[in-house]
Amino acid sequence: MESIGVLMACPMSSYLEQELDKRFKLFRFWNFPQKNEFLNQNADSIRAVVGNAFAGADAELIDSLPKLEIVSSFSVGLDKIDLNKCKEKGIRVTNTPDVLTEDVADLAIGLMLAVLRRICECDRYVRKGLWKSGDFKLTSKFSGKSVGIIGLGRIGLTIARRAEAFGCPISYHARSEKPNTNYKYYPSVVELASNCQILVVACALTPETRHIVNREVIEALGSKGVLINIGRGPHVDEKELVSALVEGRLGGAGLDVFENEPEVPEQLFGLENVVLLPHVGSGTVETRKAMADLVLGNLEAHFLNKPLLTPVV
């Protein structure tokens, strides 16, 4: 397969990059500042694109690669891939579901604890020597808090089960009510936010879910509510979120994702009731290797005319 051209959209995993280099003719897109010139020269030899949550295959890129057969995403999210264009051109698409579910769910619980128990602030309190001047202020209990989840797919369901272990009542919103669950279903996000203390965003990013958390939802969650986002940044109207946090209309937030990554609103930096992470939901050694192996397995399956491991299109 050494003659098969694979375009890697951006740096994402040194292990994946090395393995792609061994098995295919790898093009590192970020090494070519003159993108159009590069594509004009190499388009006919590129049969696969590997993307992730930051860069994938939009309509323009797909149209510029006439020999493209497969887009394999090093991510569970598909919002950086033009799925309609892929369907139109018969291009296969794969992602990396399941293998990252537990890590993302773990991080969601970690963010809930970090925000409510002010773990990051406590750490700074000790490091600055402030403990010598007196005990840290009292924080909020996590166990027993009602948790509302937007999206009850693999990740949302795993978060729910973890939160249940803390005695948290679970409710959710999804496109439709899920069978085989006892969790309370709300037909709108506003109703969900009105009836929970912690609201977790765990749905896929689509045109319908962009800004699914808006001013009305934030107001419904209220001044004692906490928002946790381990989905995608554009799920939340970031300007409304920032103003609500600054003005005290929202109790706190734990954010692993942002609208314009890696840009983060500086107004959040001084807020102690906010925990900010650099999109590391799946960022463990074990999971990133499993994700890379799945990308490689899908590419090899495709070019050997075998069934794809995790087909999307």
XYZ file of C-alpha atoms in Angstrom:
313
model
C 0.000 0.000 0.000
C 3.088 2.217 -0.020
C 2.003 3.838 -3.278
C -1.427 4.900 -1.957
C -1.475 8.607 -1.142
C -2.950 9.605 2.218
C -3.415 13.252 3.170
C -3.181 13.981 6.915
C -5.104 17.196 7.520
C -3.213 18.432 10.582
C -0.886 17.136 13.344
C -2.893 14.849 15.620
C -0.952 11.796 16.820
C 2.735 11.028 16.406
C 2.000 7.305 16.584
C -0.676 7.559 13.873
C 1.607 9.708 11.742
C 4.460 7.200 12.020
C 2.222 4.241 11.209
C 0.669 6.016 8.216
C 4.167 6.843 6.983
C 5.137 3.161 7.181
C 2.086 1.869 5.324
C 1.173 4.579 2.829
C 2.557 7.531 0.909
C 1.838 10.161 3.539
C 1.312 13.843 2.768
C 1.408 16.166 5.794
C -0.925 18.989 4.723
C 0.403 21.431 7.320
C 3.864 21.318 5.731
C 2.552 22.976 2.577
C 1.622 26.638 3.122
C 0.643 26.982 -0.556
C -2.314 24.609 -0.270
C -3.746 25.141 -3.758
C -0.371 24.660 -5.411
C 0.208 21.460 -3.424
C -3.218 20.083 -4.353
C -2.740 20.920 -8.032
C 0.476 18.911 -8.037
C -0.615 15.933 -5.918
C -4.400 15.608 -6.175
C -4.313 12.593 -8.494
C -2.239 10.525 -6.045
C -4.336 11.178 -2.902
C -6.950 8.480 -2.279
C -7.568 9.020 1.451
C -7.840 11.880 3.930
C -7.261 11.527 7.666
C -8.814 14.317 9.750
C -9.864 14.988 13.334
C -11.987 17.351 15.420
C -10.055 20.390 14.169
C -9.558 19.696 10.456
C -11.284 17.253 8.144
C -12.606 17.319 4.600
C -14.889 20.144 3.517
C -16.591 20.386 0.146
C -13.756 22.427 -1.353
C -11.094 19.893 -0.381
C -13.227 16.964 -1.537
C -13.826 18.605 -4.917
C -10.099 19.195 -5.337
C -9.274 15.488 -4.859
C -10.741 13.573 -7.827
C -9.261 10.218 -6.688
C -10.484 10.472 -3.092
C -12.102 7.227 -1.884
C -12.238 7.466 1.920
C -12.134 10.013 4.753
C -11.094 8.454 8.061
C -11.619 10.677 11.096
C -9.382 10.461 14.167
C -12.409 11.548 16.203
C -15.963 10.488 16.930
C -17.291 13.850 15.731
C -18.027 14.340 12.037
C -18.700 18.076 11.894
C -15.453 18.765 9.999
C -16.476 16.447 7.158
C -18.994 17.349 4.469
C -21.025 14.143 4.682
C -23.451 15.151 1.946
C -20.604 15.754 -0.490
C -19.086 12.386 0.445
C -22.405 10.617 -0.168
C -22.802 12.434 -3.469
C -19.372 11.270 -4.656
C -19.472 7.778 -3.163
C -16.634 8.524 -0.723
C -16.552 6.314 2.357
C -16.344 7.906 5.820
C -15.241 6.365 9.117
C -14.747 7.657 12.645
C -13.579 6.328 16.024
C -16.637 5.674 18.220
C -16.711 3.614 21.413
C -12.970 3.649 22.137
C -13.099 7.208 23.530
C -16.465 6.985 25.298
C -15.135 6.158 28.763
C -12.439 8.841 28.753
C -14.871 11.574 27.729
C -17.419 10.424 30.315
C -14.721 10.322 33.001
C -13.719 13.873 32.132
C -17.319 15.083 32.300
C -17.608 13.776 35.863
C -14.219 15.287 36.654
C -15.416 18.686 35.449
C -18.553 18.465 37.588
C -16.452 17.739 40.662
C -13.862 20.366 39.777
C -16.459 23.122 39.349
C -18.630 22.310 42.364
C -15.812 21.479 44.768
C -13.562 24.235 43.353
C -10.681 21.784 43.005
C -8.544 24.016 40.772
C -9.086 27.023 43.051
C -8.201 24.896 46.079
C -4.972 23.846 44.410
C -4.006 27.465 43.786
C -4.970 28.342 47.370
C -2.434 25.838 48.703
C 0.296 26.730 46.196
C 0.039 30.439 47.049
C 0.486 29.709 50.754
C -2.972 31.057 51.591
C -3.933 28.032 53.701
C -1.712 29.388 56.477
C -4.037 32.376 56.708
C -7.201 30.306 57.140
C -9.327 27.502 55.815
C -10.699 27.530 52.288
C -14.311 28.607 51.830
C -17.078 26.015 51.734
C -17.982 24.582 48.325
C -20.982 22.754 46.795
C -21.779 19.059 47.061
C -21.876 16.999 43.862
C -23.539 13.796 45.080
C -27.303 13.950 44.691
C -27.360 16.901 42.303
C -29.803 16.494 39.425
C -27.991 16.037 36.103
C -29.559 16.835 32.734
C -27.866 15.528 29.603
C -28.303 16.857 26.077
C -27.846 13.801 23.887
C -28.160 10.272 25.221
C -25.889 8.471 22.774
C -22.850 6.402 23.734
C -21.131 9.191 25.652
C -24.276 10.693 27.190
C -25.434 7.313 28.446
C -22.023 6.550 29.949
C -21.998 9.920 31.736
C -25.481 9.158 33.073
C -24.398 5.818 34.506
C -21.379 7.368 36.195
C -23.462 10.195 37.660
C -25.995 7.664 38.930
C -23.237 6.145 41.067
C -23.086 9.522 42.849
C -26.816 9.351 43.575
C -27.664 11.929 40.918
C -31.166 11.874 39.391
C -30.789 11.791 35.594
C -32.888 13.467 32.909
C -32.177 14.111 29.246
C -33.165 15.700 25.959
C -32.650 14.036 22.579
C -34.328 14.136 19.173
C -36.717 11.483 20.454
C -37.406 9.614 23.673
C -35.101 6.637 24.150
C -36.521 3.162 24.792
C -35.191 0.952 27.574
C -34.292 3.750 29.979
C -35.900 5.035 33.146
C -34.362 8.484 32.830
C -36.782 11.412 32.647
C -37.174 12.746 29.102
C -37.819 16.409 28.307
C -38.929 17.390 24.789
C -37.018 20.690 24.888
C -33.628 21.816 26.189
C -35.249 24.712 28.059
C -37.449 22.290 29.998
C -34.428 20.107 30.720
C -32.392 23.073 31.960
C -35.282 24.225 34.141
C -35.352 20.874 35.876
C -31.701 20.116 36.561
C -28.814 21.595 38.515
C -26.047 20.426 36.176
C -26.556 20.546 32.403
C -24.189 18.440 30.279
C -23.747 18.872 26.524
C -22.985 15.472 24.972
C -24.683 15.502 21.560
C -23.233 15.543 18.058
C -22.667 18.910 16.400
C -25.096 19.421 13.542
C -26.759 22.530 12.092
C -29.710 21.764 14.413
C -27.571 21.554 17.567
C -25.419 24.613 16.904
C -26.074 27.051 19.788
C -28.482 24.524 21.307
C -27.452 26.151 24.590
C -28.558 29.759 24.096
C -29.583 32.624 26.364
C -32.983 31.087 27.109
C -31.410 27.783 28.157
C -28.796 29.521 30.297
C -31.497 31.586 32.006
C -33.465 28.394 32.669
C -30.418 26.759 34.252
C -30.032 29.801 36.471
C -27.640 31.402 38.931
C -27.009 28.173 40.829
C -26.798 25.939 37.772
C -23.636 24.517 36.230
C -22.985 23.927 32.527
C -20.598 21.171 31.415
C -19.580 21.030 27.747
C -17.623 18.011 26.499
C -19.359 18.085 23.086
C -18.252 20.824 20.691
C -17.737 24.532 21.303
C -20.418 25.710 18.852
C -23.057 23.820 20.827
C -23.020 26.832 23.153
C -23.604 30.483 22.320
C -20.275 31.517 23.808
C -21.032 35.247 24.059
C -24.186 34.521 26.039
C -22.314 32.037 28.229
C -19.539 34.510 29.015
C -21.926 37.330 29.891
C -24.029 35.024 32.095
C -20.953 33.857 34.005
C -19.512 37.355 34.383
C -22.866 38.760 35.550
C -23.563 35.844 37.902
C -26.643 34.642 36.001
C -25.045 31.191 35.743
C -23.480 29.423 38.703
C -20.468 27.887 36.973
C -19.124 26.024 33.982
C -16.715 23.250 33.093
C -15.588 23.591 29.485
C -13.413 21.258 27.435
C -14.396 22.838 24.110
C -14.811 26.354 22.709
C -16.307 28.032 19.648
C -13.024 29.172 18.073
C -10.374 26.810 19.388
C -7.690 27.399 20.474
C -9.009 30.902 21.166
C -10.735 31.174 24.562
C -12.590 34.287 25.820
C -10.213 36.081 28.173
C -13.149 37.184 30.364
C -13.266 33.596 31.634
C -9.668 33.552 32.865
C -10.370 35.460 36.063
C -13.473 33.508 37.077
C -12.986 30.966 39.855
C -16.274 29.182 39.159
C -15.096 28.116 35.702
C -12.776 25.230 34.804
C -11.160 25.469 31.365
C -9.576 22.526 29.533
C -7.835 22.433 26.116
C -10.139 19.909 24.372
C -8.647 16.829 26.021
C -11.754 14.647 26.356
C -10.119 11.669 24.668
C -6.600 12.733 25.575
C -5.124 9.657 27.224
C -2.265 7.569 25.878
C -4.407 4.438 25.845
C -7.376 5.939 24.031
C -5.431 7.913 21.447
C -3.566 4.732 20.459
C -6.848 2.829 20.176
C -8.262 5.643 18.027
C -5.173 5.605 15.792
C -5.389 1.827 15.393
C -9.024 2.200 14.353
C -8.113 4.804 11.710
C -5.390 2.509 10.373
C -7.690 -0.509 10.453
C -10.373 1.311 8.486
C -7.924 2.479 5.832
C -6.404 -0.966 5.410
C -9.836 -2.603 5.280
C -10.945 -0.197 2.558
C -7.896 -0.662 0.352
C -8.017 -4.459 0.796
C -11.721 -4.454 -0.164
C -12.765 -5.689 3.276
C -15.690 -4.426 5.395
C -14.940 -1.156 7.184
C -14.584 -1.399 10.968
C -16.637 1.708 11.818
C -18.437 2.955 8.702
C -20.431 6.181 8.778
C -21.038 6.613 5.044
